[in-house]
Short mmCIF file of C-alpha atoms in Angstrom, two decimals:
data_model
loop_
_atom_site.label_atom_id
_atom_site.label_comp_id
_atom_site.label_asym_id
_atom_site.label_seq_id
_atom_site.Cartn_x
_atom_site.Cartn_y
_atom_site.Cartn_z
CA MET Z 1 -17.21 7.94 19.10
CA ASP Z 2 -19.46 6.22 16.55
CA ALA Z 3 -17.24 4.72 13.85
CA VAL Z 4 -19.92 4.75 11.14
CA ALA Z 5 -20.69 8.44 11.68
CA LEU Z 6 -16.98 9.25 11.64
CA ALA Z 7 -16.52 7.25 8.44
CA GLN Z 8 -19.37 9.19 6.85
CA ALA Z 9 -17.80 12.49 7.86
CA LEU Z 10 -14.43 11.42 6.42
CA VAL Z 11 -15.97 10.33 3.10
CA ARG Z 12 -17.49 13.81 2.83
CA CYS Z 13 -13.99 15.30 2.92
CA ARG Z 14 -12.79 15.76 -0.68
CA SER Z 15 -9.29 14.54 0.06
CA VAL Z 16 -8.19 13.40 -3.39
CA THR Z 17 -4.38 13.14 -3.32
CA PRO Z 18 -2.66 15.50 -2.57
CA GLU Z 19 -5.54 17.55 -1.12
CA GLU Z 20 -6.13 17.28 2.62
CA GLY Z 21 -9.79 18.14 2.12
CA GLY Z 22 -10.43 18.71 5.82
CA ALA Z 23 -9.91 15.05 6.77
CA GLN Z 24 -6.83 15.58 8.93
CA GLY Z 25 -8.45 18.51 10.70
CA LEU Z 26 -11.57 16.45 11.34
CA LEU Z 27 -9.56 13.69 13.01
CA GLU Z 28 -7.51 16.14 15.04
CA GLY Z 29 -10.75 17.67 16.30
CA VAL Z 30 -11.94 14.24 17.42
CA LEU Z 31 -8.71 12.93 18.93
CA GLY Z 32 -7.56 16.08 20.75
CA PRO Z 33 -10.53 16.26 23.15
CA ALA Z 34 -10.09 12.54 23.86
CA GLY Z 35 -6.64 13.20 25.30
CA PHE Z 36 -4.44 12.47 22.30
CA ALA Z 37 -1.48 14.79 21.73
CA CYS Z 38 -1.83 15.70 18.05
CA HIS Z 39 0.98 16.82 15.78
CA ARG Z 40 0.37 17.98 12.23
CA ILE Z 41 3.36 17.08 10.06
CA SER Z 42 3.57 18.98 6.77
CA ARG Z 43 6.06 18.14 4.04
CA GLY Z 44 6.07 18.71 0.34
CA GLY Z 45 2.56 20.13 0.39
CA ILE Z 46 1.20 17.03 2.15
CA GLU Z 47 -0.61 17.10 5.48
CA ASN Z 48 -0.10 14.23 7.93
CA LEU Z 49 -1.20 13.59 11.50
CA TYR Z 50 0.57 11.87 14.39
CA ALA Z 51 -1.56 11.45 17.50
CA ARG Z 52 -0.51 9.75 20.73
CA TRP Z 53 -2.24 8.96 23.99
CA GLY Z 54 0.12 8.10 26.84
CA THR Z 55 3.78 8.73 27.53
CA THR Z 56 5.13 5.28 28.44
CA GLY Z 57 5.64 1.96 26.69
CA PRO Z 58 4.66 -0.35 25.27
CA VAL Z 59 3.33 1.62 22.30
CA PHE Z 60 0.72 0.15 19.97
CA GLY Z 61 0.40 1.95 16.64
CA PHE Z 62 -2.31 2.13 14.01
CA GLY Z 63 -1.46 3.30 10.50
CA GLY Z 64 -3.73 4.54 7.75
CA HIS Z 65 -4.45 7.20 5.15
CA THR Z 66 -7.21 9.68 4.44
CA ASP Z 67 -6.31 10.51 0.84
CA VAL Z 68 -8.25 8.85 -1.97
CA VAL Z 69 -7.87 8.25 -5.69
CA PRO Z 70 -9.79 10.41 -8.19
CA VAL Z 71 -13.51 9.75 -8.48
CA GLY Z 72 -13.73 8.63 -12.11
CA GLU Z 73 -16.96 7.93 -14.00
CA GLY Z 74 -19.98 5.68 -13.53
CA TRP Z 75 -21.22 6.53 -10.04
CA SER Z 76 -24.88 6.03 -9.11
CA THR Z 77 -24.51 8.30 -6.10
CA ASP Z 78 -22.56 11.40 -5.09
CA PRO Z 79 -19.09 9.98 -4.28
CA PHE Z 80 -18.61 12.52 -1.48
CA ALA Z 81 -22.07 12.37 0.08
CA GLY Z 82 -21.28 9.60 2.55
CA GLU Z 83 -24.65 8.03 1.83
CA ILE Z 84 -25.82 4.92 3.68
CA ARG Z 85 -27.95 2.77 1.41
CA ASP Z 86 -28.76 -0.95 1.30
CA GLY Z 87 -26.79 -1.52 4.49
CA ALA Z 88 -23.58 -0.01 3.08
CA LEU Z 89 -21.63 3.24 3.27
CA TRP Z 90 -21.08 4.53 -0.28
CA GLY Z 91 -18.43 6.95 -1.43
CA ARG Z 92 -14.86 7.41 -2.57
CA GLY Z 93 -12.62 6.11 0.19
CA ALA Z 94 -15.35 4.15 1.97
CA ALA Z 95 -13.33 0.94 1.56
CA ASP Z 96 -9.86 2.37 0.94
CA MET Z 97 -9.57 3.39 3.64
CA LYS Z 98 -11.56 6.02 5.50
CA SER Z 99 -13.82 3.48 7.19
CA GLY Z 100 -10.74 1.63 8.45
CA VAL Z 101 -9.34 4.87 9.86
CA ALA Z 102 -12.68 5.63 11.50
CA ALA Z 103 -12.71 2.15 13.03
CA PHE Z 104 -9.27 2.33 14.62
CA VAL Z 105 -9.75 5.95 15.76
CA SER Z 106 -13.04 4.96 17.43
CA ALA Z 107 -11.47 1.85 18.97
CA ALA Z 108 -8.52 3.83 20.32
CA ILE Z 109 -10.75 6.49 21.87
CA ALA Z 110 -12.98 3.84 23.47
CA GLN Z 111 -9.92 2.07 24.89
CA VAL Z 112 -8.40 5.13 26.55
CA GLN Z 113 -11.74 6.36 27.90
CA GLU Z 114 -13.11 3.07 29.19
CA SER Z 115 -9.95 1.15 30.09
CA PRO Z 116 -6.85 3.36 30.03
CA PRO Z 117 -3.97 1.09 28.97
CA PRO Z 118 -0.63 0.68 30.76
CA GLY Z 119 1.23 2.15 27.83
CA SER Z 120 0.51 4.29 24.80
CA ILE Z 121 -1.53 4.25 21.60
CA ALA Z 122 -0.17 6.11 18.57
CA LEU Z 123 -1.95 6.84 15.31
CA LEU Z 124 -0.06 7.52 12.07
CA ILE Z 125 -2.47 9.00 9.53
CA THR Z 126 -1.16 10.24 6.21
CA GLY Z 127 -2.54 12.19 3.29
CA ASP Z 128 -0.12 10.75 0.73
CA GLU Z 129 -0.60 7.01 0.37
CA GLU Z 130 -2.34 7.00 -2.99
CA GLY Z 131 0.20 9.39 -4.51
CA ALA Z 132 3.98 9.43 -4.60
CA ALA Z 133 4.04 8.51 -0.88
CA ILE Z 134 7.38 10.25 -0.30
CA ASP Z 135 5.90 12.93 1.97
CA GLY Z 136 3.34 10.81 3.79
CA THR Z 137 4.07 7.99 6.22
CA ALA Z 138 7.77 8.41 5.45
CA ALA Z 139 7.53 12.00 6.69
CA ILE Z 140 5.76 10.89 9.88
CA LEU Z 141 8.44 8.29 10.58
CA ASP Z 142 11.18 10.86 10.00
CA TRP Z 143 9.45 13.19 12.45
CA MET Z 144 9.16 10.34 14.96
CA ASP Z 145 12.87 9.57 14.68
CA ASP Z 146 13.69 13.23 15.26
CA HIS Z 147 11.47 13.35 18.36
CA GLY Z 148 12.40 10.00 19.90
CA GLU Z 149 9.03 8.37 19.20
CA ARG Z 150 9.00 4.58 18.82
CA LEU Z 151 6.35 1.93 18.28
CA ASP Z 152 6.44 -1.66 19.48
CA LEU Z 153 3.93 -2.85 16.90
CA CYS Z 154 1.91 -1.22 14.14
CA LEU Z 155 -1.32 -2.46 12.61
CA VAL Z 156 -2.13 -0.88 9.25
CA GLY Z 157 -5.85 -0.75 8.55
CA GLU Z 158 -5.74 -1.30 4.79
CA PRO Z 159 -8.65 -3.30 3.32
CA THR Z 160 -7.00 -6.73 3.41
CA SER Z 161 -10.13 -8.89 3.62
CA VAL Z 162 -10.98 -10.59 0.33
CA SER Z 163 -14.46 -12.13 0.43
CA ARG Z 164 -15.63 -11.41 3.97
CA LEU Z 165 -14.34 -9.47 6.93
CA GLY Z 166 -11.57 -11.27 8.76
CA ASP Z 167 -10.58 -13.82 6.13
CA THR Z 168 -7.10 -12.36 5.53
CA VAL Z 169 -4.30 -10.72 7.51
CA LYS Z 170 -1.18 -9.59 5.71
CA ILE Z 171 2.10 -10.38 7.44
CA GLY Z 172 4.28 -8.99 4.67
CA ARG Z 173 4.30 -7.66 1.15
CA ARG Z 174 6.14 -8.42 -2.03
CA GLY Z 175 8.67 -5.92 -3.24
CA SER Z 176 7.91 -3.87 -6.32
CA MET Z 177 10.23 -2.30 -8.88
CA THR Z 178 9.70 -0.91 -12.36
CA GLY Z 179 12.27 -1.08 -15.14
CA ARG Z 180 12.28 1.34 -18.09
CA LEU Z 181 14.34 -0.25 -20.83
CA THR Z 182 15.55 1.64 -23.90
CA VAL Z 183 17.40 -0.15 -26.71
CA PHE Z 184 19.42 2.04 -29.06
CA GLY Z 185 20.22 1.17 -32.64
CA LYS Z 186 20.65 3.28 -35.77
CA ALA Z 187 17.75 4.83 -37.66
CA GLY Z 188 17.34 4.27 -41.37
CA HIS Z 189 15.02 3.67 -44.33
CA THR Z 190 13.01 0.44 -44.32
CA ALA Z 191 14.03 -0.06 -47.99
CA TYR Z 192 17.69 -0.22 -46.92
CA PRO Z 193 17.71 -2.18 -43.66
CA SER Z 194 21.39 -3.06 -44.06
CA ARG Z 195 22.25 0.60 -43.55
CA ALA Z 196 20.45 0.70 -40.20
CA VAL Z 197 20.65 -1.13 -36.89
CA ASN Z 198 17.08 -1.98 -36.02
CA PRO Z 199 16.48 -1.90 -32.25
CA LEU Z 200 13.08 -3.61 -32.49
CA PRO Z 201 14.21 -7.25 -32.87
CA ALA Z 202 16.74 -6.71 -30.09
CA LEU Z 203 14.10 -5.20 -27.83
CA ALA Z 204 11.66 -7.99 -28.64
CA LYS Z 205 14.29 -10.59 -27.80
CA ALA Z 206 15.16 -8.82 -24.55
CA CYS Z 207 11.50 -8.61 -23.54
CA LEU Z 208 10.99 -12.30 -24.31
CA VAL Z 209 14.00 -13.31 -22.23
CA LEU Z 210 13.03 -11.08 -19.30
CA SER Z 211 9.39 -12.15 -19.23
CA GLU Z 212 9.90 -15.89 -19.77
CA THR Z 213 12.85 -16.53 -17.47
CA PRO Z 214 11.53 -17.72 -14.07
CA LEU Z 215 12.81 -15.70 -11.16
CA ASP Z 216 12.16 -18.32 -8.46
CA LEU Z 217 9.67 -20.93 -7.27
CA GLY Z 218 8.40 -18.97 -4.29
CA SER Z 219 9.33 -19.18 -0.63
CA THR Z 220 7.76 -20.26 2.64
CA HIS Z 221 5.40 -17.28 2.94
CA PHE Z 222 5.54 -15.85 -0.59
CA GLN Z 223 4.37 -16.86 -4.04
CA ALA Z 224 6.80 -16.97 -6.95
CA SER Z 225 8.14 -13.63 -8.10
CA THR Z 226 6.75 -12.25 -11.36
CA LEU Z 227 7.87 -9.94 -14.15
CA ALA Z 228 5.12 -8.40 -16.27
CA LEU Z 229 5.54 -6.22 -19.35
CA ALA Z 230 3.53 -3.00 -19.19
CA SER Z 231 4.34 -1.32 -22.52
CA ILE Z 232 6.47 -1.54 -25.66
CA ASP Z 233 6.83 1.61 -27.74
CA THR Z 234 8.87 3.26 -30.49
CA GLY Z 235 7.04 6.56 -30.91
CA ASN Z 236 7.35 5.89 -34.63
CA ALA Z 237 4.35 6.91 -36.76
CA ALA Z 238 6.04 6.24 -40.11
CA ASN Z 239 5.98 2.91 -41.91
CA ASN Z 240 9.12 3.54 -43.95
CA VAL Z 241 11.47 4.44 -41.11
CA ILE Z 242 13.47 2.09 -38.92
CA PRO Z 243 13.55 3.84 -35.55
CA GLY Z 244 16.77 4.67 -33.82
CA GLN Z 245 15.49 3.47 -30.46
CA ALA Z 246 12.65 1.56 -28.86
CA SER Z 247 11.57 1.18 -25.26
CA ALA Z 248 9.68 -1.09 -22.92
CA VAL Z 249 8.40 -0.84 -19.36
CA PHE Z 250 8.06 -3.81 -17.03
CA ASN Z 251 7.24 -4.37 -13.37
CA ILE Z 252 8.68 -7.00 -11.04
CA ARG Z 253 6.83 -8.14 -7.92
CA PHE Z 254 9.37 -10.08 -5.91
CA ASN Z 255 9.50 -12.20 -2.78
CA ASP Z 256 11.99 -12.38 0.05
CA THR Z 257 14.49 -14.47 -1.90
CA HIS Z 258 15.50 -11.31 -3.75
CA SER Z 259 16.39 -7.70 -3.13
CA ALA Z 260 16.03 -4.84 -5.59
CA ASP Z 261 19.81 -4.80 -6.01
CA SER Z 262 20.05 -8.52 -6.75
CA LEU Z 263 17.30 -8.21 -9.37
CA LYS Z 264 19.09 -5.32 -11.05
CA ILE Z 265 22.15 -7.55 -11.44
CA TRP Z 266 19.96 -10.38 -12.78
CA ALA Z 267 18.30 -8.09 -15.34
CA ASP Z 268 21.66 -6.73 -16.52
CA GLN Z 269 22.87 -10.29 -17.10
CA GLN Z 270 19.74 -11.18 -19.10
CA LEU Z 271 20.08 -8.08 -21.25
CA GLU Z 272 23.76 -8.66 -21.94
CA GLU Z 273 22.99 -12.13 -23.26
CA ALA Z 274 19.89 -11.06 -25.21
CA LEU Z 275 21.60 -8.15 -26.97
CA HIS Z 276 24.89 -9.91 -27.70
CA GLY Z 277 25.67 -9.63 -31.41
CA THR Z 278 22.75 -7.32 -32.24
CA GLY Z 279 24.81 -4.15 -32.54
CA CYS Z 280 22.45 -2.45 -30.10
CA VAL Z 281 23.07 -1.07 -26.65
CA ALA Z 282 20.61 -0.75 -23.80
CA GLU Z 283 19.85 1.64 -21.00
CA LEU Z 284 17.81 0.42 -18.03
CA VAL Z 285 16.42 2.90 -15.50
CA TRP Z 286 14.84 1.61 -12.29
CA GLN Z 287 12.22 2.86 -9.89
CA VAL Z 288 12.02 0.83 -6.68
CA SER Z 289 8.73 1.20 -4.82
CA GLY Z 290 9.64 -1.09 -1.95
CA GLU Z 291 11.53 -4.17 -0.84
CA ALA Z 292 9.88 -7.43 0.11
CA PHE Z 293 9.37 -7.82 3.85
CA LEU Z 294 7.90 -10.27 6.32
CA THR Z 295 6.74 -10.11 9.92
CA PRO Z 296 7.06 -13.82 10.79
CA PRO Z 297 4.08 -15.45 12.49
CA GLY Z 298 4.49 -15.34 16.26
CA PRO Z 299 3.16 -13.74 19.45
CA LEU Z 300 2.31 -10.42 17.78
CA SER Z 301 0.37 -11.92 14.89
CA ASP Z 302 -1.31 -14.28 17.35
CA ILE Z 303 -2.85 -11.27 19.10
CA VAL Z 304 -4.50 -10.14 15.88
CA VAL Z 305 -5.47 -13.62 14.70
CA ASP Z 306 -7.00 -14.61 18.05
CA ALA Z 307 -9.02 -11.40 18.28
CA ILE Z 308 -10.44 -11.97 14.79
CA THR Z 309 -11.14 -15.64 15.44
CA ASP Z 310 -12.93 -15.03 18.74
CA ARG Z 311 -15.11 -12.27 17.29
CA LEU Z 312 -15.89 -13.79 13.86
CA LEU Z 313 -15.45 -17.52 14.56
CA GLU Z 314 -13.12 -17.84 11.60
CA ARG Z 315 -9.35 -18.03 11.59
CA PRO Z 316 -7.83 -15.67 9.00
CA ALA Z 317 -5.24 -16.68 6.43
CA LEU Z 318 -1.83 -15.08 6.81
CA THR Z 319 -0.71 -13.85 3.41
CA THR Z 320 1.81 -11.60 1.66
CA GLY Z 321 0.08 -11.01 -1.68
CA GLY Z 322 -1.30 -7.88 -3.26
CA GLY Z 323 0.31 -4.58 -4.11
CA THR Z 324 2.36 -2.24 -1.99
CA SER Z 325 1.21 -0.25 1.03
CA ASP Z 326 2.72 2.12 3.56
CA ALA Z 327 3.66 -0.90 5.62
CA ARG Z 328 6.78 -0.96 3.43
CA PHE Z 329 7.98 2.13 5.30
CA ILE Z 330 6.83 1.10 8.77
CA LYS Z 331 8.57 -2.30 8.60
CA ASP Z 332 11.93 -0.53 9.09
CA HIS Z 333 10.60 1.02 12.32
CA CYS Z 334 8.81 -1.90 14.02
CA PRO Z 335 6.98 -5.16 13.29
CA VAL Z 336 3.95 -4.40 11.11
CA LEU Z 337 0.79 -6.28 10.19
CA GLU Z 338 -2.17 -5.28 8.03
CA PHE Z 339 -5.82 -6.01 8.64
CA GLY Z 340 -8.96 -4.25 7.51
CA LEU Z 341 -12.21 -4.31 5.61
CA VAL Z 342 -13.21 -6.10 2.42
CA GLY Z 343 -11.62 -4.23 -0.48
CA ASP Z 344 -13.50 -5.59 -3.49
CA THR Z 345 -14.83 -2.16 -4.55
CA MET Z 346 -11.81 0.01 -3.74
CA HIS Z 347 -10.73 2.40 -6.52
CA GLN Z 348 -13.94 1.57 -8.41
CA ALA Z 349 -17.09 3.56 -9.13
CA ASN Z 350 -19.72 2.99 -6.42
CA GLU Z 351 -17.06 2.14 -3.84
CA ARG Z 352 -18.81 0.96 -0.69
CA VAL Z 353 -18.46 -1.10 2.47
CA ALA Z 354 -20.99 -2.83 4.71
CA VAL Z 355 -21.99 -0.75 7.74
CA GLU Z 356 -22.01 -3.91 9.85
CA ASP Z 357 -18.41 -4.59 8.87
CA ILE Z 358 -17.33 -1.11 10.04
CA GLN Z 359 -18.92 -1.83 13.40
CA ARG Z 360 -17.41 -5.31 13.68
CA LEU Z 361 -13.97 -4.07 12.62
CA THR Z 362 -14.11 -1.43 15.38
CA GLN Z 363 -14.89 -4.15 17.91
CA ILE Z 364 -12.00 -6.30 16.66
CA TYR Z 365 -9.56 -3.39 16.85
CA ARG Z 366 -10.73 -2.77 20.41
CA ASP Z 367 -10.22 -6.47 21.21
CA ILE Z 368 -6.70 -6.33 19.74
CA LEU Z 369 -5.83 -3.37 21.96
CA GLY Z 370 -7.15 -5.18 25.01
CA ARG Z 371 -5.12 -8.29 24.24
CA PHE Z 372 -1.96 -6.29 23.53
CA PHE Z 373 -2.08 -4.34 26.75
CA GLY Z 374 -3.55 -7.20 28.76
#
């Protein structure tokens, strides 16, 4: 199976979340004839695919997604044409992450056809990574639990490389949580501020305390945790009205010295001190996207690092930066690493990836499989 041709075919599938766009069916049609037992897992209007070759352990897993973000404006080419131009594959999802999926599917097929492994290869391919993600990889893992399916290791093919293929492997991810803070006071006329309780100074003080209080200094494999304000709003269009409430939204990216629960306690303490004596009360609603996690460097990461180093003559950095990915679900099932293409154009107009990199990534994935089963 030619990985570049498969990547082109996947880009031509209009699989903007939550639409399947034919991508899952395309992969099932490729993997089934190669001997993979394919299971379509549908939940919440999302289509997912679990494909496995082999019935014994150990089980090596690949994880990825076929859904893409909306196209947006500013393209110089048809974003769903799968055009190859100037040595690159252009189109929405070329980098994030249809080419990565094509690479590990092609590598897996080549492995089982040319050197059948003493174990199994499983592919977890979701259509809900760019969306809410609750009915994607999480649904596959639930199905696996119900059917007694287990992985020994999973490699997620997200575009982790920064400047050139193979410069970065992710061995963990920071946690992410969003706080929606509302401060309540008492509305009134701006000419009579003593008759009101203005929530704006209290909210401003709370935001200042939250954003300027360091959370930590970092840890062995993680940078320092951060809290960033995303919005401050009153919904007040009048200049002679003191609003009765005001709100702010902030996001925390946290390392492995914290949990979501410990940060909720920390935030409550900061708010209690900031609002003391203001006459205002606060409500804080949380959305937790994922906890921080780490797959410590060791024999499993060595397999990936050595395969990259031997093929590209460069040893990758092991990092935990960036946003969230579906690895946050898989880490509760088995050790998980992430390695894939250069992602500098993902989610942008004119998204593209070098054709040579797709070919080299396929070779590296094949090398990783050989080392794992060897």
